[in-house]
Amino acid sequence: MIDNAQFNRIALLLPILQQADAAFAREFQQAAFFARIPAGHDVFLEGDRVESIALLISGVVRVYKIGETGREITLYRFGNGSSCILTANAILSQKTFPAVATVEQDAEAVMIPADVFRDWVKRHDLWREFIFDLLSQRLFTVMAIIDEVAFRRMDRRVASLLLSQARKQNPLRITHQEIASELGSSREVISRLLEDFVSDGSIRSGRGTVEVLDFELLESRSLM
């Protein structure tokens, strides 16, 4: 159960509660519980049983797959006001979690027990629409990843990733292995591609950092 002060704060951050009627709001307050999850904590590992679903009110969670060779690829991230559709699917299908979910930035979450989640999907249109909306958003994201992996060259994908991150912060604090894990490649392949970008003057690469020197040139590399 969450107290009135917590509920009032959460209601400002979760759009679904701003649309809820009094009955659903009461059920939500009684069934939910509050959790703080530190960065680096694995919320779920592949094969875990799912006992509850988290609605994030702060922080970021990365959801990714690990292949037989140990390579990783990011499926999606979710943050404030959102949740993990793979968790929702595992609860509805009563199957284990099919990926890994790790907290990247210290998170605060409202946790909904699995049995309550399933009951609300049956009884509350608002909750059901919220889950279906999550599903459509995440399906679009995962389809875009499949398209990139299957049809786009790795050098273009690396250039696009560096551009998007550098527009927020430049230089980037990111390692070759982190880029590889994000894109589902190997560190050796990423290192070779970054050396090419260094040679043409589009970036400068240091220990744990990458600085974009020529945005236009790197953008052209992302489109070649």
PDB file of C-alpha atoms in Angstrom:
ATOM      1  CA  MET A   1       0.000   0.000   0.000  1.00  0.00           C
ATOM      2  CA  ILE A   2       1.162   3.552  -0.677  1.00  0.00           C
ATOM      3  CA  ASP A   3       0.270   6.446   1.606  1.00  0.00           C
ATOM      4  CA  ASN A   4      -1.581   9.606   0.566  1.00  0.00           C
ATOM      5  CA  ALA A   5       1.577  11.707   0.188  1.00  0.00           C
ATOM      6  CA  GLN A   6       3.181   9.099  -2.074  1.00  0.00           C
ATOM      7  CA  PHE A   7      -0.018   8.708  -4.083  1.00  0.00           C
ATOM      8  CA  ASN A   8      -0.344  12.466  -4.663  1.00  0.00           C
ATOM      9  CA  ARG A   9       3.256  12.651  -5.873  1.00  0.00           C
ATOM     10  CA  ILE A  10       2.871   9.587  -8.094  1.00  0.00           C
ATOM     11  CA  ALA A  11      -0.383  10.892  -9.584  1.00  0.00           C
ATOM     12  CA  LEU A  12       1.479  13.935 -10.916  1.00  0.00           C
ATOM     13  CA  LEU A  13       3.960  11.679 -12.733  1.00  0.00           C
ATOM     14  CA  LEU A  14       1.726   8.885 -14.066  1.00  0.00           C
ATOM     15  CA  PRO A  15      -0.784  10.030 -16.703  1.00  0.00           C
ATOM     16  CA  ILE A  16      -2.959   6.961 -16.111  1.00  0.00           C
ATOM     17  CA  LEU A  17      -3.754   8.137 -12.565  1.00  0.00           C
ATOM     18  CA  GLN A  18      -4.735  11.577 -13.819  1.00  0.00           C
ATOM     19  CA  GLN A  19      -7.499   9.898 -15.835  1.00  0.00           C
ATOM     20  CA  ALA A  20      -8.549   7.359 -13.192  1.00  0.00           C
ATOM     21  CA  ASP A  21     -11.914   7.437 -11.439  1.00  0.00           C
ATOM     22  CA  ALA A  22     -12.116   7.319  -7.641  1.00  0.00           C
ATOM     23  CA  ALA A  23     -12.691   3.550  -7.491  1.00  0.00           C
ATOM     24  CA  PHE A  24      -9.613   2.669  -9.543  1.00  0.00           C
ATOM     25  CA  ALA A  25      -7.520   5.260  -7.694  1.00  0.00           C
ATOM     26  CA  ARG A  26      -8.461   3.595  -4.376  1.00  0.00           C
ATOM     27  CA  GLU A  27      -7.596   0.140  -5.723  1.00  0.00           C
ATOM     28  CA  PHE A  28      -4.294   1.440  -7.043  1.00  0.00           C
ATOM     29  CA  GLN A  29      -3.346   2.994  -3.697  1.00  0.00           C
ATOM     30  CA  GLN A  30      -4.212  -0.177  -1.795  1.00  0.00           C
ATOM     31  CA  ALA A  31      -2.503  -2.665  -4.133  1.00  0.00           C
ATOM     32  CA  ALA A  32       0.641  -0.787  -5.170  1.00  0.00           C
ATOM     33  CA  PHE A  33       3.858  -0.497  -3.190  1.00  0.00           C
ATOM     34  CA  PHE A  34       6.804   1.866  -3.544  1.00  0.00           C
ATOM     35  CA  ALA A  35      10.374   0.772  -4.355  1.00  0.00           C
ATOM     36  CA  ARG A  36      13.756   2.418  -4.827  1.00  0.00           C
ATOM     37  CA  ILE A  37      16.133   0.532  -7.124  1.00  0.00           C
ATOM     38  CA  PRO A  38      19.822   1.549  -7.377  1.00  0.00           C
ATOM     39  CA  ALA A  39      21.739   1.865 -10.637  1.00  0.00           C
ATOM     40  CA  GLY A  40      23.387  -1.392 -11.659  1.00  0.00           C
ATOM     41  CA  HIS A  41      20.707  -3.578 -10.104  1.00  0.00           C
ATOM     42  CA  ASP A  42      19.237  -6.313 -12.315  1.00  0.00           C
ATOM     43  CA  VAL A  43      15.465  -6.087 -12.023  1.00  0.00           C
ATOM     44  CA  PHE A  44      15.059  -9.324 -13.983  1.00  0.00           C
ATOM     45  CA  LEU A  45      17.386 -11.882 -15.504  1.00  0.00           C
ATOM     46  CA  GLU A  46      16.363 -14.121 -18.369  1.00  0.00           C
ATOM     47  CA  GLY A  47      14.284 -16.993 -17.026  1.00  0.00           C
ATOM     48  CA  ASP A  48      13.136 -15.198 -13.859  1.00  0.00           C
ATOM     49  CA  ARG A  49       9.561 -15.570 -12.661  1.00  0.00           C
ATOM     50  CA  VAL A  50       7.734 -12.230 -12.740  1.00  0.00           C
ATOM     51  CA  GLU A  51       5.916 -11.444  -9.508  1.00  0.00           C
ATOM     52  CA  SER A  52       5.238  -7.738 -10.126  1.00  0.00           C
ATOM     53  CA  ILE A  53       5.541  -4.972 -12.705  1.00  0.00           C
ATOM     54  CA  ALA A  54       7.254  -1.605 -12.169  1.00  0.00           C
ATOM     55  CA  LEU A  55       5.860   1.758 -13.240  1.00  0.00           C
ATOM     56  CA  LEU A  56       8.850   4.100 -13.204  1.00  0.00           C
ATOM     57  CA  ILE A  57       8.522   7.551 -11.678  1.00  0.00           C
ATOM     58  CA  SER A  58      12.242   8.331 -11.943  1.00  0.00           C
ATOM     59  CA  GLY A  59      15.367   6.759 -13.408  1.00  0.00           C
ATOM     60  CA  VAL A  60      15.972   4.608 -16.500  1.00  0.00           C
ATOM     61  CA  VAL A  61      15.874   0.841 -17.064  1.00  0.00           C
ATOM     62  CA  ARG A  62      17.604  -0.842 -20.015  1.00  0.00           C
ATOM     63  CA  VAL A  63      16.106  -4.053 -21.422  1.00  0.00           C
ATOM     64  CA  TYR A  64      18.466  -6.192 -23.498  1.00  0.00           C
ATOM     65  CA  LYS A  65      19.228  -9.674 -24.786  1.00  0.00           C
ATOM     66  CA  ILE A  66      22.460 -11.625 -24.362  1.00  0.00           C
ATOM     67  CA  GLY A  67      23.373 -14.088 -27.106  1.00  0.00           C
ATOM     68  CA  GLU A  68      25.155 -17.420 -26.786  1.00  0.00           C
ATOM     69  CA  THR A  69      28.464 -15.706 -27.588  1.00  0.00           C
ATOM     70  CA  GLY A  70      27.948 -13.177 -24.787  1.00  0.00           C
ATOM     71  CA  ARG A  71      27.137 -10.291 -27.092  1.00  0.00           C
ATOM     72  CA  GLU A  72      24.396  -7.925 -25.967  1.00  0.00           C
ATOM     73  CA  ILE A  73      21.852  -5.873 -27.873  1.00  0.00           C
ATOM     74  CA  THR A  74      19.567  -3.240 -26.408  1.00  0.00           C
ATOM     75  CA  LEU A  75      15.874  -3.824 -27.088  1.00  0.00           C
ATOM     76  CA  TYR A  76      14.591  -0.622 -25.477  1.00  0.00           C
ATOM     77  CA  ARG A  77      14.785   1.636 -22.438  1.00  0.00           C
ATOM     78  CA  PHE A  78      11.944   2.958 -20.358  1.00  0.00           C
ATOM     79  CA  GLY A  79      11.729   5.819 -17.896  1.00  0.00           C
ATOM     80  CA  ASN A  80       9.323   8.162 -16.164  1.00  0.00           C
ATOM     81  CA  GLY A  81       5.663   7.209 -16.408  1.00  0.00           C
ATOM     82  CA  SER A  82       6.387   4.094 -18.415  1.00  0.00           C
ATOM     83  CA  SER A  83       6.893   0.378 -17.881  1.00  0.00           C
ATOM     84  CA  CYS A  84       8.321  -2.773 -19.433  1.00  0.00           C
ATOM     85  CA  ILE A  85       6.083  -4.522 -21.943  1.00  0.00           C
ATOM     86  CA  LEU A  86       8.084  -7.758 -21.681  1.00  0.00           C
ATOM     87  CA  THR A  87       7.224  -7.795 -17.978  1.00  0.00           C
ATOM     88  CA  ALA A  88       3.561  -7.231 -18.815  1.00  0.00           C
ATOM     89  CA  ASN A  89       3.645 -10.017 -21.402  1.00  0.00           C
ATOM     90  CA  ALA A  90       5.324 -12.415 -18.966  1.00  0.00           C
ATOM     91  CA  ILE A  91       2.621 -11.717 -16.376  1.00  0.00           C
ATOM     92  CA  LEU A  92      -0.249 -12.139 -18.838  1.00  0.00           C
ATOM     93  CA  SER A  93       1.181 -15.321 -20.373  1.00  0.00           C
ATOM     94  CA  GLN A  94       2.444 -16.553 -16.981  1.00  0.00           C
ATOM     95  CA  LYS A  95       5.845 -17.280 -18.506  1.00  0.00           C
ATOM     96  CA  THR A  96       9.365 -16.332 -17.405  1.00  0.00           C
ATOM     97  CA  PHE A  97      11.091 -13.089 -18.352  1.00  0.00           C
ATOM     98  CA  PRO A  98      12.739 -13.454 -21.793  1.00  0.00           C
ATOM     99  CA  ALA A  99      15.538 -10.870 -21.505  1.00  0.00           C
ATOM    100  CA  VAL A 100      17.537  -8.868 -18.926  1.00  0.00           C
ATOM    101  CA  ALA A 101      16.334  -5.622 -17.329  1.00  0.00           C
ATOM    102  CA  THR A 102      18.972  -3.509 -15.573  1.00  0.00           C
ATOM    103  CA  VAL A 103      18.649  -0.125 -13.869  1.00  0.00           C
ATOM    104  CA  GLU A 104      20.937   2.394 -15.596  1.00  0.00           C
ATOM    105  CA  GLN A 105      20.028   5.414 -13.448  1.00  0.00           C
ATOM    106  CA  ASP A 106      18.793   5.210  -9.838  1.00  0.00           C
ATOM    107  CA  ALA A 107      15.088   4.506 -10.105  1.00  0.00           C
ATOM    108  CA  GLU A 108      11.937   4.958  -8.092  1.00  0.00           C
ATOM    109  CA  ALA A 109       9.028   2.756  -9.038  1.00  0.00           C
ATOM    110  CA  VAL A 110       5.477   1.876  -8.148  1.00  0.00           C
ATOM    111  CA  MET A 111       5.179  -1.901  -8.082  1.00  0.00           C
ATOM    112  CA  ILE A 112       1.962  -3.716  -9.012  1.00  0.00           C
ATOM    113  CA  PRO A 113       1.689  -7.417  -8.011  1.00  0.00           C
ATOM    114  CA  ALA A 114       1.191  -9.825 -10.930  1.00  0.00           C
ATOM    115  CA  ASP A 115      -2.186 -11.147  -9.818  1.00  0.00           C
ATOM    116  CA  VAL A 116      -3.515  -7.600  -9.388  1.00  0.00           C
ATOM    117  CA  PHE A 117      -2.134  -6.657 -12.816  1.00  0.00           C
ATOM    118  CA  ARG A 118      -4.029  -9.513 -14.490  1.00  0.00           C
ATOM    119  CA  ASP A 119      -7.219  -8.679 -12.609  1.00  0.00           C
ATOM    120  CA  TRP A 120      -7.060  -5.017 -13.675  1.00  0.00           C
ATOM    121  CA  VAL A 121      -6.558  -5.980 -17.333  1.00  0.00           C
ATOM    122  CA  LYS A 122      -9.850  -7.902 -17.122  1.00  0.00           C
ATOM    123  CA  ARG A 123     -11.838  -5.304 -15.186  1.00  0.00           C
ATOM    124  CA  HIS A 124     -10.542  -1.808 -15.989  1.00  0.00           C
ATOM    125  CA  ASP A 125     -10.673  -0.339 -19.496  1.00  0.00           C
ATOM    126  CA  LEU A 126      -8.239   2.428 -18.526  1.00  0.00           C
ATOM    127  CA  TRP A 127      -5.581  -0.049 -17.365  1.00  0.00           C
ATOM    128  CA  ARG A 128      -6.096  -2.277 -20.402  1.00  0.00           C
ATOM    129  CA  GLU A 129      -5.698   0.701 -22.761  1.00  0.00           C
ATOM    130  CA  PHE A 130      -2.549   1.765 -20.907  1.00  0.00           C
ATOM    131  CA  ILE A 131      -0.995  -1.689 -21.413  1.00  0.00           C
ATOM    132  CA  PHE A 132      -2.013  -1.871 -25.088  1.00  0.00           C
ATOM    133  CA  ASP A 133      -0.515   1.575 -25.668  1.00  0.00           C
ATOM    134  CA  LEU A 134       2.753   0.401 -24.110  1.00  0.00           C
ATOM    135  CA  LEU A 135       2.675  -2.655 -26.360  1.00  0.00           C
ATOM    136  CA  SER A 136       2.259  -0.579 -29.525  1.00  0.00           C
ATOM    137  CA  GLN A 137       5.098   1.774 -28.544  1.00  0.00           C
ATOM    138  CA  ARG A 138       7.534  -1.005 -27.735  1.00  0.00           C
ATOM    139  CA  LEU A 139       6.600  -3.057 -30.805  1.00  0.00           C
ATOM    140  CA  PHE A 140       7.495  -0.071 -32.986  1.00  0.00           C
ATOM    141  CA  THR A 141      10.842   0.287 -31.175  1.00  0.00           C
ATOM    142  CA  VAL A 142      11.740  -3.392 -31.501  1.00  0.00           C
ATOM    143  CA  MET A 143      10.727  -3.455 -35.188  1.00  0.00           C
ATOM    144  CA  ALA A 144      13.050  -0.500 -35.801  1.00  0.00           C
ATOM    145  CA  ILE A 145      15.892  -2.424 -34.130  1.00  0.00           C
ATOM    146  CA  ILE A 146      15.221  -5.486 -36.272  1.00  0.00           C
ATOM    147  CA  ASP A 147      15.294  -3.292 -39.372  1.00  0.00           C
ATOM    148  CA  GLU A 148      18.630  -1.765 -38.311  1.00  0.00           C
ATOM    149  CA  VAL A 149      20.260  -5.086 -37.451  1.00  0.00           C
ATOM    150  CA  ALA A 150      19.053  -6.836 -40.593  1.00  0.00           C
ATOM    151  CA  PHE A 151      19.424  -4.109 -43.203  1.00  0.00           C
ATOM    152  CA  ARG A 152      21.741  -1.318 -42.039  1.00  0.00           C
ATOM    153  CA  ARG A 153      25.517  -1.456 -42.105  1.00  0.00           C
ATOM    154  CA  MET A 154      27.267  -1.327 -38.732  1.00  0.00           C
ATOM    155  CA  ASP A 155      29.331   1.764 -39.592  1.00  0.00           C
ATOM    156  CA  ARG A 156      26.123   3.711 -40.242  1.00  0.00           C
ATOM    157  CA  ARG A 157      24.620   2.495 -36.991  1.00  0.00           C
ATOM    158  CA  VAL A 158      27.717   3.497 -35.005  1.00  0.00           C
ATOM    159  CA  ALA A 159      27.751   6.933 -36.635  1.00  0.00           C
ATOM    160  CA  SER A 160      24.048   7.428 -35.861  1.00  0.00           C
ATOM    161  CA  LEU A 161      24.519   6.397 -32.228  1.00  0.00           C
ATOM    162  CA  LEU A 162      27.447   8.785 -31.747  1.00  0.00           C
ATOM    163  CA  LEU A 163      25.532  11.641 -33.351  1.00  0.00           C
ATOM    164  CA  SER A 164      22.428  11.189 -31.223  1.00  0.00           C
ATOM    165  CA  GLN A 165      24.436  10.944 -27.996  1.00  0.00           C
ATOM    166  CA  ALA A 166      26.850  13.778 -28.837  1.00  0.00           C
ATOM    167  CA  ARG A 167      23.968  16.173 -29.426  1.00  0.00           C
ATOM    168  CA  LYS A 168      23.145  15.713 -25.730  1.00  0.00           C
ATOM    169  CA  GLN A 169      26.710  15.627 -24.390  1.00  0.00           C
ATOM    170  CA  ASN A 170      30.029  15.981 -26.199  1.00  0.00           C
ATOM    171  CA  PRO A 171      32.532  14.443 -25.501  1.00  0.00           C
ATOM    172  CA  LEU A 172      30.707  11.217 -24.675  1.00  0.00           C
ATOM    173  CA  ARG A 173      31.744   9.066 -21.744  1.00  0.00           C
ATOM    174  CA  ILE A 174      31.330   5.709 -23.445  1.00  0.00           C
ATOM    175  CA  THR A 175      33.578   2.721 -24.030  1.00  0.00           C
ATOM    176  CA  HIS A 176      33.974   0.625 -27.157  1.00  0.00           C
ATOM    177  CA  GLN A 177      32.385  -2.283 -25.276  1.00  0.00           C
ATOM    178  CA  GLU A 178      29.358  -0.176 -24.319  1.00  0.00           C
ATOM    179  CA  ILE A 179      28.822   0.785 -27.955  1.00  0.00           C
ATOM    180  CA  ALA A 180      29.134  -2.868 -28.933  1.00  0.00           C
ATOM    181  CA  SER A 181      26.617  -3.917 -26.277  1.00  0.00           C
ATOM    182  CA  GLU A 182      24.178  -1.245 -27.382  1.00  0.00           C
ATOM    183  CA  LEU A 183      24.305  -2.305 -31.032  1.00  0.00           C
ATOM    184  CA  GLY A 184      24.741  -6.066 -30.745  1.00  0.00           C
ATOM    185  CA  SER A 185      28.274  -6.153 -32.118  1.00  0.00           C
ATOM    186  CA  SER A 186      31.722  -7.079 -30.810  1.00  0.00           C
ATOM    187  CA  ARG A 187      34.227  -4.688 -29.250  1.00  0.00           C
ATOM    188  CA  GLU A 188      36.765  -5.546 -31.965  1.00  0.00           C
ATOM    189  CA  VAL A 189      34.392  -4.535 -34.764  1.00  0.00           C
ATOM    190  CA  ILE A 190      33.469  -1.277 -32.994  1.00  0.00           C
ATOM    191  CA  SER A 191      37.119  -0.419 -32.312  1.00  0.00           C
ATOM    192  CA  ARG A 192      37.974  -0.903 -36.004  1.00  0.00           C
ATOM    193  CA  LEU A 193      35.096   1.336 -37.118  1.00  0.00           C
ATOM    194  CA  LEU A 194      36.008   4.041 -34.607  1.00  0.00           C
ATOM    195  CA  GLU A 195      39.587   3.979 -35.907  1.00  0.00           C
ATOM    196  CA  ASP A 196      38.170   4.710 -39.364  1.00  0.00           C
ATOM    197  CA  PHE A 197      36.197   7.654 -37.970  1.00  0.00           C
ATOM    198  CA  VAL A 198      39.329   8.940 -36.220  1.00  0.00           C
ATOM    199  CA  SER A 199      41.315   8.660 -39.473  1.00  0.00           C
ATOM    200  CA  ASP A 200      38.851  10.794 -41.427  1.00  0.00           C
ATOM    201  CA  GLY A 201      38.734  13.428 -38.675  1.00  0.00           C
ATOM    202  CA  SER A 202      35.096  13.019 -37.678  1.00  0.00           C
ATOM    203  CA  ILE A 203      35.826  11.958 -34.078  1.00  0.00           C
ATOM    204  CA  ARG A 204      38.530  11.837 -31.418  1.00  0.00           C
ATOM    205  CA  SER A 205      38.648   8.673 -29.321  1.00  0.00           C
ATOM    206  CA  GLY A 206      40.242   8.407 -25.876  1.00  0.00           C
ATOM    207  CA  ARG A 207      40.099   6.027 -22.946  1.00  0.00           C
ATOM    208  CA  GLY A 208      36.390   5.720 -22.182  1.00  0.00           C
ATOM    209  CA  THR A 209      35.517   8.810 -24.231  1.00  0.00           C
ATOM    210  CA  VAL A 210      34.520   9.700 -27.774  1.00  0.00           C
ATOM    211  CA  GLU A 211      34.342  13.308 -28.983  1.00  0.00           C
ATOM    212  CA  VAL A 212      32.588  14.259 -32.209  1.00  0.00           C
ATOM    213  CA  LEU A 213      34.767  16.792 -34.053  1.00  0.00           C
ATOM    214  CA  ASP A 214      32.840  17.108 -37.321  1.00  0.00           C
ATOM    215  CA  PHE A 215      29.091  16.577 -37.051  1.00  0.00           C
ATOM    216  CA  GLU A 216      28.473  17.066 -40.774  1.00  0.00           C
ATOM    217  CA  LEU A 217      31.109  14.527 -41.765  1.00  0.00           C
ATOM    218  CA  LEU A 218      29.839  11.979 -39.252  1.00  0.00           C
ATOM    219  CA  GLU A 219      26.272  12.526 -40.435  1.00  0.00           C
ATOM    220  CA  SER A 220      27.369  11.821 -43.987  1.00  0.00           C
ATOM    221  CA  ARG A 221      28.938   8.574 -42.745  1.00  0.00           C
ATOM    222  CA  SER A 222      25.610   7.631 -41.141  1.00  0.00           C
ATOM    223  CA  LEU A 223      23.883   8.001 -44.535  1.00  0.00           C
ATOM    224  CA  MET A 224      26.463   6.410 -46.855  1.00  0.00           C
TER     225      MET A 224
END
